[in-house]
Amino acid sequence: MDELIERYVNYLQNERNASPHTIRNYRSDLAQFRDFLAQGKPDARVEVASIDAFRVRGFLASLFENERKKTSIARKLAALRAFFKFLSREQVLAENPALRVATPKLARTVPRIMTEEEMNNSLDRLFEAAKSAAPEQSAALARDRAILELLYASGLRVSELVGLDLRSVNFGDGMVLVRGKGRKERIVPFGSKAKEAITAYLPIREKVLWETKTGSPALFLNARGRRLTTRSVDRLVKKYVRRFGPDLKASPHSLRHAFASHLLTEGADLRAIQEMLGHVSLSTTQKYTQVSIQQLIDVYDKTHPKA
């Protein structure tokens, strides 16, 4: 089983273009399942042909006993399903045993996202901070403002953002070429505010390249002239929301969520949003309608005389 896990991880990395974070989680989840099957014997040989739905359910039951969260358990089951699907396609297994195991029911929650006013106020305050900062601070603030503006303007995944090269951006048409999941490419528009922020950042990028002599093609660079990581972007988004935004938990995905929800609120077609987000299924995009409906309820409660 260990060899098959590594084979699957290579497939994720080289053919599916999965992010390092995704690969790390899948490897960890599959290794945990393998250890469960080995019953505490690290050197025990585990044959995948012996795995059935009962053993998968036993694994999930052990997770429940250890008081794991339902979201964590559901993720691990999804990892097993994907792994066995790969093995079935490779004709290692005749069928996918995890398909017979039901996913734990998860509580459906409507996430709190930043409103359009909150989003714009936060970016404007960041812009003012960049203008009044010392030169060394101003350079970092200009880059970070460009990142936040582009995330909100285009709805990119954080992995897609850090994967952008300078040549990916068409400033004339206001378009960016994005390589998403499974190496699928799509064209996404971005607005004038993002264009202004990126244009202001480009001289700083050139200065970093000249000082570090790295020659990196990446659009967004760290101080050493290397491509930013997803974790770096996650940290900077949280930092600026805490500093300039409302009191709520935020991440790069929050800006992607805000992008879709605000477009939907303004009347954008759901299929157009699906294309821009790079979703394969429309059902994935439809979760954003919950946020829009909740916003309508909030408006109704605040404004209707008999609410």
PDB file of N, CA, C and O in Angstrom, residues 109-158:
ATOM      1  N   THR A 109     -23.534  25.985   7.444  1.00  0.00           N
ATOM      2  CA  THR A 109     -23.419  27.330   7.993  1.00  0.00           C
ATOM      3  C   THR A 109     -23.236  28.332   6.864  1.00  0.00           C
ATOM      4  O   THR A 109     -22.638  28.018   5.838  1.00  0.00           O
ATOM      5  N   VAL A 110     -23.770  29.509   7.051  1.00  0.00           N
ATOM      6  CA  VAL A 110     -23.594  30.592   6.084  1.00  0.00           C
ATOM      7  C   VAL A 110     -22.422  31.441   6.546  1.00  0.00           C
ATOM      8  O   VAL A 110     -22.482  32.046   7.615  1.00  0.00           O
ATOM      9  N   PRO A 111     -21.329  31.474   5.806  1.00  0.00           N
ATOM     10  CA  PRO A 111     -20.140  32.202   6.269  1.00  0.00           C
ATOM     11  C   PRO A 111     -20.370  33.703   6.268  1.00  0.00           C
ATOM     12  O   PRO A 111     -21.119  34.228   5.446  1.00  0.00           O
ATOM     13  N   ARG A 112     -19.754  34.363   7.201  1.00  0.00           N
ATOM     14  CA  ARG A 112     -19.799  35.829   7.255  1.00  0.00           C
ATOM     15  C   ARG A 112     -18.660  36.344   6.403  1.00  0.00           C
ATOM     16  O   ARG A 112     -17.495  36.059   6.659  1.00  0.00           O
ATOM     17  N   ILE A 113     -18.988  37.073   5.346  1.00  0.00           N
ATOM     18  CA  ILE A 113     -17.951  37.638   4.491  1.00  0.00           C
ATOM     19  C   ILE A 113     -17.987  39.156   4.591  1.00  0.00           C
ATOM     20  O   ILE A 113     -18.972  39.739   5.042  1.00  0.00           O
ATOM     21  N   MET A 114     -16.921  39.774   4.173  1.00  0.00           N
ATOM     22  CA  MET A 114     -16.858  41.228   4.183  1.00  0.00           C
ATOM     23  C   MET A 114     -17.828  41.799   3.145  1.00  0.00           C
ATOM     24  O   MET A 114     -17.923  41.302   2.030  1.00  0.00           O
ATOM     25  N   THR A 115     -18.552  42.842   3.535  1.00  0.00           N
ATOM     26  CA  THR A 115     -19.448  43.509   2.597  1.00  0.00           C
ATOM     27  C   THR A 115     -18.620  44.305   1.590  1.00  0.00           C
ATOM     28  O   THR A 115     -17.407  44.502   1.769  1.00  0.00           O
ATOM     29  N   GLU A 116     -19.285  44.789   0.542  1.00  0.00           N
ATOM     30  CA  GLU A 116     -18.578  45.603  -0.454  1.00  0.00           C
ATOM     31  C   GLU A 116     -17.976  46.854   0.200  1.00  0.00           C
ATOM     32  O   GLU A 116     -16.841  47.244  -0.098  1.00  0.00           O
ATOM     33  N   GLU A 117     -18.742  47.478   1.092  1.00  0.00           N
ATOM     34  CA  GLU A 117     -18.259  48.689   1.760  1.00  0.00           C
ATOM     35  C   GLU A 117     -17.057  48.372   2.647  1.00  0.00           C
ATOM     36  O   GLU A 117     -16.054  49.104   2.637  1.00  0.00           O
ATOM     37  N   GLU A 118     -17.133  47.279   3.403  1.00  0.00           N
ATOM     38  CA  GLU A 118     -16.019  46.884   4.269  1.00  0.00           C
ATOM     39  C   GLU A 118     -14.780  46.553   3.441  1.00  0.00           C
ATOM     40  O   GLU A 118     -13.663  46.926   3.801  1.00  0.00           O
ATOM     41  N   MET A 119     -14.991  45.863   2.325  1.00  0.00           N
ATOM     42  CA  MET A 119     -13.876  45.480   1.473  1.00  0.00           C
ATOM     43  C   MET A 119     -13.181  46.709   0.896  1.00  0.00           C
ATOM     44  O   MET A 119     -11.958  46.847   0.950  1.00  0.00           O
ATOM     45  N   ASN A 120     -13.978  47.624   0.367  1.00  0.00           N
ATOM     46  CA  ASN A 120     -13.408  48.828  -0.248  1.00  0.00           C
ATOM     47  C   ASN A 120     -12.741  49.724   0.797  1.00  0.00           C
ATOM     48  O   ASN A 120     -11.675  50.304   0.537  1.00  0.00           O
ATOM     49  N   ASN A 121     -13.349  49.848   1.965  1.00  0.00           N
ATOM     50  CA  ASN A 121     -12.752  50.661   3.023  1.00  0.00           C
ATOM     51  C   ASN A 121     -11.404  50.089   3.463  1.00  0.00           C
ATOM     52  O   ASN A 121     -10.442  50.837   3.699  1.00  0.00           O
ATOM     53  N   SER A 122     -11.326  48.767   3.581  1.00  0.00           N
ATOM     54  CA  SER A 122     -10.082  48.123   4.001  1.00  0.00           C
ATOM     55  C   SER A 122      -8.971  48.377   2.983  1.00  0.00           C
ATOM     56  O   SER A 122      -7.829  48.706   3.349  1.00  0.00           O
ATOM     57  N   LEU A 123      -9.284  48.233   1.694  1.00  0.00           N
ATOM     58  CA  LEU A 123      -8.279  48.439   0.648  1.00  0.00           C
ATOM     59  C   LEU A 123      -7.873  49.909   0.560  1.00  0.00           C
ATOM     60  O   LEU A 123      -6.702  50.220   0.326  1.00  0.00           O
ATOM     61  N   ASP A 124      -8.837  50.800   0.747  1.00  0.00           N
ATOM     62  CA  ASP A 124      -8.514  52.234   0.711  1.00  0.00           C
ATOM     63  C   ASP A 124      -7.592  52.608   1.872  1.00  0.00           C
ATOM     64  O   ASP A 124      -6.647  53.396   1.704  1.00  0.00           O
ATOM     65  N   ARG A 125      -7.837  52.043   3.047  1.00  0.00           N
ATOM     66  CA  ARG A 125      -6.993  52.337   4.209  1.00  0.00           C
ATOM     67  C   ARG A 125      -5.591  51.772   4.018  1.00  0.00           C
ATOM     68  O   ARG A 125      -4.605  52.388   4.423  1.00  0.00           O
ATOM     69  N   LEU A 126      -5.512  50.613   3.374  1.00  0.00           N
ATOM     70  CA  LEU A 126      -4.199  50.047   3.066  1.00  0.00           C
ATOM     71  C   LEU A 126      -3.457  50.938   2.074  1.00  0.00           C
ATOM     72  O   LEU A 126      -2.242  51.163   2.195  1.00  0.00           O
ATOM     73  N   PHE A 127      -4.173  51.467   1.096  1.00  0.00           N
ATOM     74  CA  PHE A 127      -3.572  52.355   0.106  1.00  0.00           C
ATOM     75  C   PHE A 127      -3.035  53.619   0.783  1.00  0.00           C
ATOM     76  O   PHE A 127      -1.918  54.073   0.487  1.00  0.00           O
ATOM     77  N   GLU A 128      -3.811  54.202   1.695  1.00  0.00           N
ATOM     78  CA  GLU A 128      -3.367  55.394   2.411  1.00  0.00           C
ATOM     79  C   GLU A 128      -2.143  55.085   3.279  1.00  0.00           C
ATOM     80  O   GLU A 128      -1.221  55.895   3.383  1.00  0.00           O
ATOM     81  N   ALA A 129      -2.129  53.905   3.893  1.00  0.00           N
ATOM     82  CA  ALA A 129      -0.977  53.510   4.709  1.00  0.00           C
ATOM     83  C   ALA A 129       0.271  53.373   3.851  1.00  0.00           C
ATOM     84  O   ALA A 129       1.378  53.754   4.263  1.00  0.00           O
ATOM     85  N   ALA A 130       0.116  52.847   2.648  1.00  0.00           N
ATOM     86  CA  ALA A 130       1.259  52.678   1.745  1.00  0.00           C
ATOM     87  C   ALA A 130       1.827  54.028   1.324  1.00  0.00           C
ATOM     88  O   ALA A 130       3.049  54.204   1.210  1.00  0.00           O
ATOM     89  N   LYS A 131       0.961  55.001   1.114  1.00  0.00           N
ATOM     90  CA  LYS A 131       1.421  56.323   0.680  1.00  0.00           C
ATOM     91  C   LYS A 131       2.180  57.052   1.784  1.00  0.00           C
ATOM     92  O   LYS A 131       3.126  57.809   1.511  1.00  0.00           O
ATOM     93  N   SER A 132       1.778  56.812   3.037  1.00  0.00           N
ATOM     94  CA  SER A 132       2.394  57.553   4.149  1.00  0.00           C
ATOM     95  C   SER A 132       3.528  56.782   4.823  1.00  0.00           C
ATOM     96  O   SER A 132       4.159  57.303   5.738  1.00  0.00           O
ATOM     97  N   ALA A 133       3.819  55.581   4.382  1.00  0.00           N
ATOM     98  CA  ALA A 133       4.835  54.746   5.029  1.00  0.00           C
ATOM     99  C   ALA A 133       6.241  55.154   4.608  1.00  0.00           C
ATOM    100  O   ALA A 133       6.443  55.828   3.596  1.00  0.00           O
ATOM    101  N   ALA A 134       7.206  54.719   5.408  1.00  0.00           N
ATOM    102  CA  ALA A 134       8.615  54.906   5.051  1.00  0.00           C
ATOM    103  C   ALA A 134       8.908  54.088   3.788  1.00  0.00           C
ATOM    104  O   ALA A 134       8.213  53.113   3.499  1.00  0.00           O
ATOM    105  N   PRO A 135       9.963  54.451   3.020  1.00  0.00           N
ATOM    106  CA  PRO A 135      10.239  53.763   1.754  1.00  0.00           C
ATOM    107  C   PRO A 135      10.316  52.245   1.853  1.00  0.00           C
ATOM    108  O   PRO A 135       9.760  51.540   1.015  1.00  0.00           O
ATOM    109  N   GLU A 136      10.999  51.742   2.898  1.00  0.00           N
ATOM    110  CA  GLU A 136      11.139  50.288   3.004  1.00  0.00           C
ATOM    111  C   GLU A 136       9.802  49.623   3.321  1.00  0.00           C
ATOM    112  O   GLU A 136       9.535  48.501   2.893  1.00  0.00           O
ATOM    113  N   GLN A 137       8.953  50.311   4.072  1.00  0.00           N
ATOM    114  CA  GLN A 137       7.624  49.769   4.365  1.00  0.00           C
ATOM    115  C   GLN A 137       6.698  49.920   3.167  1.00  0.00           C
ATOM    116  O   GLN A 137       5.874  49.062   2.880  1.00  0.00           O
ATOM    117  N   SER A 138       6.859  51.028   2.470  1.00  0.00           N
ATOM    118  CA  SER A 138       5.999  51.313   1.328  1.00  0.00           C
ATOM    119  C   SER A 138       6.115  50.252   0.257  1.00  0.00           C
ATOM    120  O   SER A 138       5.126  49.899  -0.386  1.00  0.00           O
ATOM    121  N   ALA A 139       7.310  49.707   0.049  1.00  0.00           N
ATOM    122  CA  ALA A 139       7.515  48.687  -0.980  1.00  0.00           C
ATOM    123  C   ALA A 139       6.687  47.437  -0.673  1.00  0.00           C
ATOM    124  O   ALA A 139       5.995  46.901  -1.547  1.00  0.00           O
ATOM    125  N   ALA A 140       6.745  46.973   0.575  1.00  0.00           N
ATOM    126  CA  ALA A 140       5.980  45.788   0.956  1.00  0.00           C
ATOM    127  C   ALA A 140       4.489  46.063   0.910  1.00  0.00           C
ATOM    128  O   ALA A 140       3.697  45.219   0.456  1.00  0.00           O
ATOM    129  N   LEU A 141       4.086  47.234   1.344  1.00  0.00           N
ATOM    130  CA  LEU A 141       2.662  47.575   1.338  1.00  0.00           C
ATOM    131  C   LEU A 141       2.112  47.652  -0.081  1.00  0.00           C
ATOM    132  O   LEU A 141       0.977  47.246  -0.342  1.00  0.00           O
ATOM    133  N   ALA A 142       2.929  48.188  -1.010  1.00  0.00           N
ATOM    134  CA  ALA A 142       2.481  48.277  -2.401  1.00  0.00           C
ATOM    135  C   ALA A 142       2.269  46.887  -2.999  1.00  0.00           C
ATOM    136  O   ALA A 142       1.289  46.641  -3.702  1.00  0.00           O
ATOM    137  N   ARG A 143       3.190  45.969  -2.713  1.00  0.00           N
ATOM    138  CA  ARG A 143       3.022  44.596  -3.198  1.00  0.00           C
ATOM    139  C   ARG A 143       1.787  43.942  -2.580  1.00  0.00           C
ATOM    140  O   ARG A 143       0.987  43.312  -3.278  1.00  0.00           O
ATOM    141  N   ASP A 144       1.630  44.120  -1.272  1.00  0.00           N
ATOM    142  CA  ASP A 144       0.523  43.475  -0.582  1.00  0.00           C
ATOM    143  C   ASP A 144      -0.818  44.047  -1.028  1.00  0.00           C
ATOM    144  O   ASP A 144      -1.811  43.323  -1.139  1.00  0.00           O
ATOM    145  N   ARG A 145      -0.838  45.355  -1.299  1.00  0.00           N
ATOM    146  CA  ARG A 145      -2.078  45.952  -1.809  1.00  0.00           C
ATOM    147  C   ARG A 145      -2.423  45.362  -3.175  1.00  0.00           C
ATOM    148  O   ARG A 145      -3.585  45.047  -3.459  1.00  0.00           O
ATOM    149  N   ALA A 146      -1.405  45.169  -4.029  1.00  0.00           N
ATOM    150  CA  ALA A 146      -1.639  44.577  -5.342  1.00  0.00           C
ATOM    151  C   ALA A 146      -2.199  43.158  -5.206  1.00  0.00           C
ATOM    152  O   ALA A 146      -3.093  42.754  -5.956  1.00  0.00           O
ATOM    153  N   ILE A 147      -1.682  42.407  -4.241  1.00  0.00           N
ATOM    154  CA  ILE A 147      -2.166  41.041  -4.011  1.00  0.00           C
ATOM    155  C   ILE A 147      -3.631  41.052  -3.575  1.00  0.00           C
ATOM    156  O   ILE A 147      -4.465  40.313  -4.116  1.00  0.00           O
ATOM    157  N   LEU A 148      -3.957  41.900  -2.600  1.00  0.00           N
ATOM    158  CA  LEU A 148      -5.325  41.948  -2.092  1.00  0.00           C
ATOM    159  C   LEU A 148      -6.299  42.438  -3.159  1.00  0.00           C
ATOM    160  O   LEU A 148      -7.412  41.905  -3.293  1.00  0.00           O
ATOM    161  N   GLU A 149      -5.888  43.452  -3.914  1.00  0.00           N
ATOM    162  CA  GLU A 149      -6.753  43.972  -4.978  1.00  0.00           C
ATOM    163  C   GLU A 149      -7.020  42.903  -6.029  1.00  0.00           C
ATOM    164  O   GLU A 149      -8.156  42.735  -6.491  1.00  0.00           O
ATOM    165  N   LEU A 150      -5.986  42.157  -6.405  1.00  0.00           N
ATOM    166  CA  LEU A 150      -6.158  41.150  -7.443  1.00  0.00           C
ATOM    167  C   LEU A 150      -6.986  39.968  -6.936  1.00  0.00           C
ATOM    168  O   LEU A 150      -7.818  39.428  -7.678  1.00  0.00           O
ATOM    169  N   LEU A 151      -6.770  39.559  -5.686  1.00  0.00           N
ATOM    170  CA  LEU A 151      -7.578  38.478  -5.127  1.00  0.00           C
ATOM    171  C   LEU A 151      -9.062  38.835  -5.148  1.00  0.00           C
ATOM    172  O   LEU A 151      -9.915  38.026  -5.537  1.00  0.00           O
ATOM    173  N   TYR A 152      -9.375  40.055  -4.736  1.00  0.00           N
ATOM    174  CA  TYR A 152     -10.772  40.476  -4.685  1.00  0.00           C
ATOM    175  C   TYR A 152     -11.329  40.756  -6.079  1.00  0.00           C
ATOM    176  O   TYR A 152     -12.504  40.504  -6.355  1.00  0.00           O
ATOM    177  N   ALA A 153     -10.481  41.241  -6.978  1.00  0.00           N
ATOM    178  CA  ALA A 153     -10.947  41.611  -8.320  1.00  0.00           C
ATOM    179  C   ALA A 153     -11.172  40.411  -9.221  1.00  0.00           C
ATOM    180  O   ALA A 153     -11.944  40.498 -10.180  1.00  0.00           O
ATOM    181  N   SER A 154     -10.501  39.294  -8.939  1.00  0.00           N
ATOM    182  CA  SER A 154     -10.538  38.164  -9.866  1.00  0.00           C
ATOM    183  C   SER A 154     -11.047  36.868  -9.248  1.00  0.00           C
ATOM    184  O   SER A 154     -11.355  35.917  -9.978  1.00  0.00           O
ATOM    185  N   GLY A 155     -11.107  36.792  -7.915  1.00  0.00           N
ATOM    186  CA  GLY A 155     -11.589  35.572  -7.271  1.00  0.00           C
ATOM    187  C   GLY A 155     -10.647  34.399  -7.405  1.00  0.00           C
ATOM    188  O   GLY A 155     -11.073  33.241  -7.353  1.00  0.00           O
ATOM    189  N   LEU A 156      -9.361  34.656  -7.566  1.00  0.00           N
ATOM    190  CA  LEU A 156      -8.400  33.573  -7.749  1.00  0.00           C
ATOM    191  C   LEU A 156      -8.227  32.769  -6.462  1.00  0.00           C
ATOM    192  O   LEU A 156      -8.343  33.298  -5.352  1.00  0.00           O
ATOM    193  N   ARG A 157      -7.935  31.482  -6.618  1.00  0.00           N
ATOM    194  CA  ARG A 157      -7.469  30.679  -5.491  1.00  0.00           C
ATOM    195  C   ARG A 157      -6.070  31.173  -5.140  1.00  0.00           C
ATOM    196  O   ARG A 157      -5.336  31.659  -6.000  1.00  0.00           O
ATOM    197  N   VAL A 158      -5.678  31.007  -3.877  1.00  0.00           N
ATOM    198  CA  VAL A 158      -4.364  31.496  -3.471  1.00  0.00           C
ATOM    199  C   VAL A 158      -3.260  30.760  -4.227  1.00  0.00           C
ATOM    200  O   VAL A 158      -2.230  31.351  -4.585  1.00  0.00           O
TER     201      VAL A 158
END
